């Protein structure tokens, strides 16, 4: 005999409702495919070259030093040497005095920083504006916080005659953006430089967003993990430096992207105490502490960079220089075979139009899956080249809007990029020869 | 503003114009001032901002204080563990992202160790999730399975994060205290028990889960098979989940055995068992933990994980995998760190107990874990003149830190609102400390005794 109330309980799903609509994840599938089939993996975003020597040395020093307390808990909101140097460094960049204890918080990667922002600041019924294409986790995180994502697309403008498209050609329509702000809008998520397009928002574009934020009293969650990866002399402008924005912006950064050490999972938030205090509450009730030793090594890395800031030896000068070269190689490789790359102004991602290769993967009408996803899967299985379909970075309703693009990661060794080029060349030859 | 406009209303037209300009500007300003305050915390974290650790770790950070408060070892982790981390960090690929739900070599090593301990097959890919410390496992479990309308039973005293985590998930914590059943002199953690009838009363149709912590922090109780059976029977009867926090699973002293509730009949399918690298290998700063359970529950924890931090640090996971491989191979050998650490801690426990007894205090000897609670009421320290509206043990610990340079943690931090009075004569000491730290504690306690004599 089972009581009615027990029956009712047993018939309910065991999982919480907050998980609804958040279980699908493109990476689980594509990472597995790449692991199984790829000879050249330009899919998931991580470097296949090591972190810089000075960072590895910092780690070794921390490990081999006398202080074995580096293997124990440190300060929950951030290891003191790290928050101090971050406050110093970003204070300089933002032109203000930052308190390491209240204006900085360390997180488990920028990913957890995003999570803290949404949990701390987005309530049920709040709307959050997300610019498409977007780093895919923003949508499920907003949903898990009970919020409603409101999407606004970057729209491609035709490039100048004969030229390749640039990520700068993808732009927001000001009237369209303005129409997305309502009385329920809590925040807008900005990602500049943007993953996957590589767009670096200009001052005018940021001012457009800032004006709307101030007008509607909306917060800005500014994901700036690729802040150092900007090319062609472009400048990464921090929206928090625009008028009226410091008090309403949380800036997010990443040691993984800054120092090519994605596996260390050290990130941070910078912002006014009245916003960060709530992030601290979420943090102390979710993970509480971040691993100590990686924080110690990153602190030393930043110390070095502070001393070398702007100088040719600075990693923040050398890395974008190297990556720009790699970008140009990949652009060339893709253009040579007829895949049309959109030249990114920043990040280590590049999106290319694969329309000319459509004959290899016939359309399947009424398919549940987007064309680019089927294409990317076919490509990794048959050509051994892994990339990510652009539709992965669009909301469900808009997945078919730009379904003939795939995203490549070019933070790879020269040998990897050459191998990619070989695959592409061979593929093109197979297409043109009988 | 309206008041200002009324007081100006007798003046002429020019001032009327000025007044309305001032009025509209001040309305705009006040509107923006009130609008600015709309960005407060979300409902889910309302009232969850204070935290005993933030308060007490700051106070005890002074190096002149002998810190027996926060639960972290000041002994070194075993050298092979540190070496494995150095080896891992030297491999380029291990400085980049690994598998989100757990580094392959680590989940494999965990499945081996726990298959042996549990006596059942554990699939490394579907039955295990690696998290940022056991803390992260507790969070992932609660976010995945608990929501508004649910009740969660928490046994007092409890590791303090259980309550805010349950509240953050929108659920209601239902407390039940361990009660001291003896009147004898030398108290042991075995004397603290749940009243079965009282426990049964706490279960109802809304009870989604019970949180079990064995070995128990702060008392050090190791729940016996019989005690676990009482809990298991209720879980099965009411179709309740069990969140079993077993971070101190290896730290069990002579005459005691750690029993995993998930191994009791009917319990595997409804239990999430949580473990910790920090407590297993004395590396709390690595912040790696894991949840083990049936696929149909773990899959929901994995969804939370992929939407919160996605993946844990790679080199630490690799090093931990290697350390587990080393100790897995010697699980029949007394030199295995799981057993050698326990032996080392048992002698520290005995020393700590003796020091406290000689100082006239009444410690509760723990059967497991690395904490010891002590009844300080016997010292009769009068703190009635201390103004703060805090429980006695909070005031006592602050006084002890200031005047004796010795720190501990007040036990009422680990209690729900109803039981604070019951536990406010106890404080908690941590004894996973090197000899010199315990020597320093001994000096303080001996001196203290002299002063009160």
PDB file of N, CA, C and O in Angstrom, chain B residues 343-380:
ATOM      1  N   UNK B 343      45.898   6.658  11.768  1.00  0.00           N
ATOM      2  CA  UNK B 343      46.691   6.302  12.953  1.00  0.00           C
ATOM      3  C   UNK B 343      47.391   7.538  13.515  1.00  0.00           C
ATOM      4  O   UNK B 343      47.417   7.755  14.738  1.00  0.00           O
ATOM      5  N   UNK B 344      47.940   8.333  12.617  1.00  0.00           N
ATOM      6  CA  UNK B 344      48.639   9.556  13.041  1.00  0.00           C
ATOM      7  C   UNK B 344      47.672  10.469  13.797  1.00  0.00           C
ATOM      8  O   UNK B 344      47.998  11.026  14.856  1.00  0.00           O
ATOM      9  N   UNK B 345      46.456  10.578  13.266  1.00  0.00           N
ATOM     10  CA  UNK B 345      45.494  11.476  13.884  1.00  0.00           C
ATOM     11  C   UNK B 345      44.955  10.942  15.203  1.00  0.00           C
ATOM     12  O   UNK B 345      44.594  11.719  16.088  1.00  0.00           O
ATOM     13  N   UNK B 346      44.916   9.641  15.330  1.00  0.00           N
ATOM     14  CA  UNK B 346      44.401   9.068  16.578  1.00  0.00           C
ATOM     15  C   UNK B 346      45.295   9.475  17.754  1.00  0.00           C
ATOM     16  O   UNK B 346      44.799   9.838  18.828  1.00  0.00           O
ATOM     17  N   UNK B 347      46.613   9.459  17.525  1.00  0.00           N
ATOM     18  CA  UNK B 347      47.493   9.860  18.634  1.00  0.00           C
ATOM     19  C   UNK B 347      47.389  11.363  18.908  1.00  0.00           C
ATOM     20  O   UNK B 347      47.477  11.792  20.057  1.00  0.00           O
ATOM     21  N   UNK B 348      47.126  12.137  17.855  1.00  0.00           N
ATOM     22  CA  UNK B 348      46.914  13.574  18.095  1.00  0.00           C
ATOM     23  C   UNK B 348      45.607  13.798  18.850  1.00  0.00           C
ATOM     24  O   UNK B 348      45.511  14.657  19.731  1.00  0.00           O
ATOM     25  N   UNK B 349      44.603  13.020  18.501  1.00  0.00           N
ATOM     26  CA  UNK B 349      43.328  13.098  19.200  1.00  0.00           C
ATOM     27  C   UNK B 349      43.522  12.823  20.693  1.00  0.00           C
ATOM     28  O   UNK B 349      43.036  13.580  21.543  1.00  0.00           O
ATOM     29  N   UNK B 350      44.247  11.752  20.983  1.00  0.00           N
ATOM     30  CA  UNK B 350      44.446  11.370  22.376  1.00  0.00           C
ATOM     31  C   UNK B 350      45.230  12.433  23.137  1.00  0.00           C
ATOM     32  O   UNK B 350      44.921  12.754  24.297  1.00  0.00           O
ATOM     33  N   UNK B 351      46.202  13.008  22.463  1.00  0.00           N
ATOM     34  CA  UNK B 351      47.005  14.050  23.112  1.00  0.00           C
ATOM     35  C   UNK B 351      46.140  15.269  23.400  1.00  0.00           C
ATOM     36  O   UNK B 351      46.177  15.834  24.497  1.00  0.00           O
ATOM     37  N   UNK B 352      45.343  15.669  22.390  1.00  0.00           N
ATOM     38  CA  UNK B 352      44.468  16.831  22.518  1.00  0.00           C
ATOM     39  C   UNK B 352      43.489  16.628  23.675  1.00  0.00           C
ATOM     40  O   UNK B 352      43.282  17.516  24.508  1.00  0.00           O
ATOM     41  N   UNK B 353      42.910  15.448  23.751  1.00  0.00           N
ATOM     42  CA  UNK B 353      41.934  15.144  24.800  1.00  0.00           C
ATOM     43  C   UNK B 353      42.586  15.272  26.180  1.00  0.00           C
ATOM     44  O   UNK B 353      42.021  15.872  27.101  1.00  0.00           O
ATOM     45  N   UNK B 354      43.791  14.732  26.284  1.00  0.00           N
ATOM     46  CA  UNK B 354      44.502  14.779  27.554  1.00  0.00           C
ATOM     47  C   UNK B 354      44.786  16.222  27.979  1.00  0.00           C
ATOM     48  O   UNK B 354      44.551  16.609  29.129  1.00  0.00           O
ATOM     49  N   UNK B 355      45.289  17.015  27.024  1.00  0.00           N
ATOM     50  CA  UNK B 355      45.591  18.425  27.319  1.00  0.00           C
ATOM     51  C   UNK B 355      44.368  19.154  27.857  1.00  0.00           C
ATOM     52  O   UNK B 355      44.438  19.927  28.803  1.00  0.00           O
ATOM     53  N   UNK B 356      43.234  18.891  27.194  1.00  0.00           N
ATOM     54  CA  UNK B 356      42.015  19.596  27.572  1.00  0.00           C
ATOM     55  C   UNK B 356      41.525  19.130  28.950  1.00  0.00           C
ATOM     56  O   UNK B 356      41.104  19.939  29.770  1.00  0.00           O
ATOM     57  N   UNK B 357      41.616  17.835  29.179  1.00  0.00           N
ATOM     58  CA  UNK B 357      41.179  17.307  30.472  1.00  0.00           C
ATOM     59  C   UNK B 357      42.044  17.852  31.600  1.00  0.00           C
ATOM     60  O   UNK B 357      41.527  18.250  32.644  1.00  0.00           O
ATOM     61  N   UNK B 358      43.363  17.909  31.346  1.00  0.00           N
ATOM     62  CA  UNK B 358      44.262  18.422  32.384  1.00  0.00           C
ATOM     63  C   UNK B 358      43.998  19.890  32.683  1.00  0.00           C
ATOM     64  O   UNK B 358      44.280  20.372  33.774  1.00  0.00           O
ATOM     65  N   UNK B 359      43.434  20.582  31.700  1.00  0.00           N
ATOM     66  CA  UNK B 359      43.113  21.993  31.927  1.00  0.00           C
ATOM     67  C   UNK B 359      41.747  22.171  32.576  1.00  0.00           C
ATOM     68  O   UNK B 359      41.258  23.290  32.733  1.00  0.00           O
ATOM     69  N   UNK B 360      41.131  21.060  32.926  1.00  0.00           N
ATOM     70  CA  UNK B 360      39.839  21.130  33.610  1.00  0.00           C
ATOM     71  C   UNK B 360      38.645  21.212  32.675  1.00  0.00           C
ATOM     72  O   UNK B 360      37.532  21.528  33.092  1.00  0.00           O
ATOM     73  N   UNK B 361      38.874  20.930  31.403  1.00  0.00           N
ATOM     74  CA  UNK B 361      37.781  20.996  30.436  1.00  0.00           C
ATOM     75  C   UNK B 361      37.216  19.610  30.170  1.00  0.00           C
ATOM     76  O   UNK B 361      37.867  18.606  30.450  1.00  0.00           O
ATOM     77  N   UNK B 362      35.997  19.567  29.606  1.00  0.00           N
ATOM     78  CA  UNK B 362      35.366  18.281  29.312  1.00  0.00           C
ATOM     79  C   UNK B 362      35.255  18.072  27.793  1.00  0.00           C
ATOM     80  O   UNK B 362      34.285  18.490  27.170  1.00  0.00           O
ATOM     81  N   UNK B 363      36.267  17.415  27.213  1.00  0.00           N
ATOM     82  CA  UNK B 363      36.153  17.166  25.768  1.00  0.00           C
ATOM     83  C   UNK B 363      35.257  15.969  25.481  1.00  0.00           C
ATOM     84  O   UNK B 363      35.132  15.071  26.309  1.00  0.00           O
ATOM     85  N   UNK B 364      34.653  15.993  24.291  1.00  0.00           N
ATOM     86  CA  UNK B 364      33.892  14.844  23.815  1.00  0.00           C
ATOM     87  C   UNK B 364      34.828  14.095  22.866  1.00  0.00           C
ATOM     88  O   UNK B 364      35.168  14.609  21.801  1.00  0.00           O
ATOM     89  N   UNK B 365      35.273  12.906  23.272  1.00  0.00           N
ATOM     90  CA  UNK B 365      36.276  12.201  22.458  1.00  0.00           C
ATOM     91  C   UNK B 365      35.628  11.697  21.167  1.00  0.00           C
ATOM     92  O   UNK B 365      34.666  10.924  21.208  1.00  0.00           O
ATOM     93  N   UNK B 366      36.128  12.150  20.009  1.00  0.00           N
ATOM     94  CA  UNK B 366      35.503  11.740  18.747  1.00  0.00           C
ATOM     95  C   UNK B 366      35.939  10.349  18.304  1.00  0.00           C
ATOM     96  O   UNK B 366      37.098   9.989  18.470  1.00  0.00           O
ATOM     97  N   UNK B 367      35.013   9.614  17.700  1.00  0.00           N
ATOM     98  CA  UNK B 367      35.343   8.304  17.135  1.00  0.00           C
ATOM     99  C   UNK B 367      35.899   8.447  15.724  1.00  0.00           C
ATOM    100  O   UNK B 367      36.443   7.495  15.161  1.00  0.00           O
ATOM    101  N   UNK B 368      35.736   9.632  15.147  1.00  0.00           N
ATOM    102  CA  UNK B 368      36.224   9.856  13.791  1.00  0.00           C
ATOM    103  C   UNK B 368      36.398  11.345  13.512  1.00  0.00           C
ATOM    104  O   UNK B 368      36.076  12.180  14.366  1.00  0.00           O
ATOM    105  N   UNK B 369      36.891  11.673  12.322  1.00  0.00           N
ATOM    106  CA  UNK B 369      37.080  13.067  11.951  1.00  0.00           C
ATOM    107  C   UNK B 369      38.278  13.682  12.630  1.00  0.00           C
ATOM    108  O   UNK B 369      39.022  13.004  13.347  1.00  0.00           O
ATOM    109  N   UNK B 370      38.518  14.966  12.442  1.00  0.00           N
ATOM    110  CA  UNK B 370      39.640  15.593  13.137  1.00  0.00           C
ATOM    111  C   UNK B 370      39.229  16.805  13.971  1.00  0.00           C
ATOM    112  O   UNK B 370      39.973  17.777  14.133  1.00  0.00           O
ATOM    113  N   UNK B 371      37.993  16.727  14.502  1.00  0.00           N
ATOM    114  CA  UNK B 371      37.510  17.774  15.397  1.00  0.00           C
ATOM    115  C   UNK B 371      37.144  17.188  16.753  1.00  0.00           C
ATOM    116  O   UNK B 371      36.794  16.021  16.859  1.00  0.00           O
ATOM    117  N   UNK B 372      37.183  18.053  17.746  1.00  0.00           N
ATOM    118  CA  UNK B 372      36.826  17.641  19.097  1.00  0.00           C
ATOM    119  C   UNK B 372      36.028  18.775  19.710  1.00  0.00           C
ATOM    120  O   UNK B 372      36.482  19.928  19.688  1.00  0.00           O
ATOM    121  N   UNK B 373      34.844  18.453  20.236  1.00  0.00           N
ATOM    122  CA  UNK B 373      34.101  19.529  20.895  1.00  0.00           C
ATOM    123  C   UNK B 373      34.326  19.458  22.401  1.00  0.00           C
ATOM    124  O   UNK B 373      34.577  18.377  22.956  1.00  0.00           O
ATOM    125  N   UNK B 374      34.271  20.626  23.006  1.00  0.00           N
ATOM    126  CA  UNK B 374      34.615  20.743  24.418  1.00  0.00           C
ATOM    127  C   UNK B 374      33.579  21.586  25.147  1.00  0.00           C
ATOM    128  O   UNK B 374      33.192  22.650  24.660  1.00  0.00           O
ATOM    129  N   UNK B 375      33.147  21.100  26.274  1.00  0.00           N
ATOM    130  CA  UNK B 375      32.229  21.851  27.130  1.00  0.00           C
ATOM    131  C   UNK B 375      33.066  22.826  27.956  1.00  0.00           C
ATOM    132  O   UNK B 375      33.886  22.411  28.767  1.00  0.00           O
ATOM    133  N   UNK B 376      32.891  24.116  27.714  1.00  0.00           N
ATOM    134  CA  UNK B 376      33.721  25.102  28.430  1.00  0.00           C
ATOM    135  C   UNK B 376      33.013  25.706  29.639  1.00  0.00           C
ATOM    136  O   UNK B 376      33.568  26.561  30.320  1.00  0.00           O
ATOM    137  N   UNK B 377      31.797  25.228  29.913  1.00  0.00           N
ATOM    138  CA  UNK B 377      31.056  25.831  31.021  1.00  0.00           C
ATOM    139  C   UNK B 377      31.737  25.571  32.364  1.00  0.00           C
ATOM    140  O   UNK B 377      31.580  26.349  33.306  1.00  0.00           O
ATOM    141  N   UNK B 378      32.501  24.497  32.432  1.00  0.00           N
ATOM    142  CA  UNK B 378      33.198  24.173  33.680  1.00  0.00           C
ATOM    143  C   UNK B 378      34.200  25.244  34.088  1.00  0.00           C
ATOM    144  O   UNK B 378      34.577  25.348  35.246  1.00  0.00           O
ATOM    145  N   UNK B 379      34.636  26.047  33.111  1.00  0.00           N
ATOM    146  CA  UNK B 379      35.600  27.097  33.445  1.00  0.00           C
ATOM    147  C   UNK B 379      34.928  28.313  34.076  1.00  0.00           C
ATOM    148  O   UNK B 379      35.595  29.178  34.642  1.00  0.00           O
ATOM    149  N   UNK B 380      33.618  28.375  33.921  1.00  0.00           N
ATOM    150  CA  UNK B 380      32.866  29.479  34.540  1.00  0.00           C
ATOM    151  C   UNK B 380      33.379  30.863  34.184  1.00  0.00           C
ATOM    152  O   UNK B 380      33.504  31.729  35.056  1.00  0.00           O
TER     153      UNK B 380
END
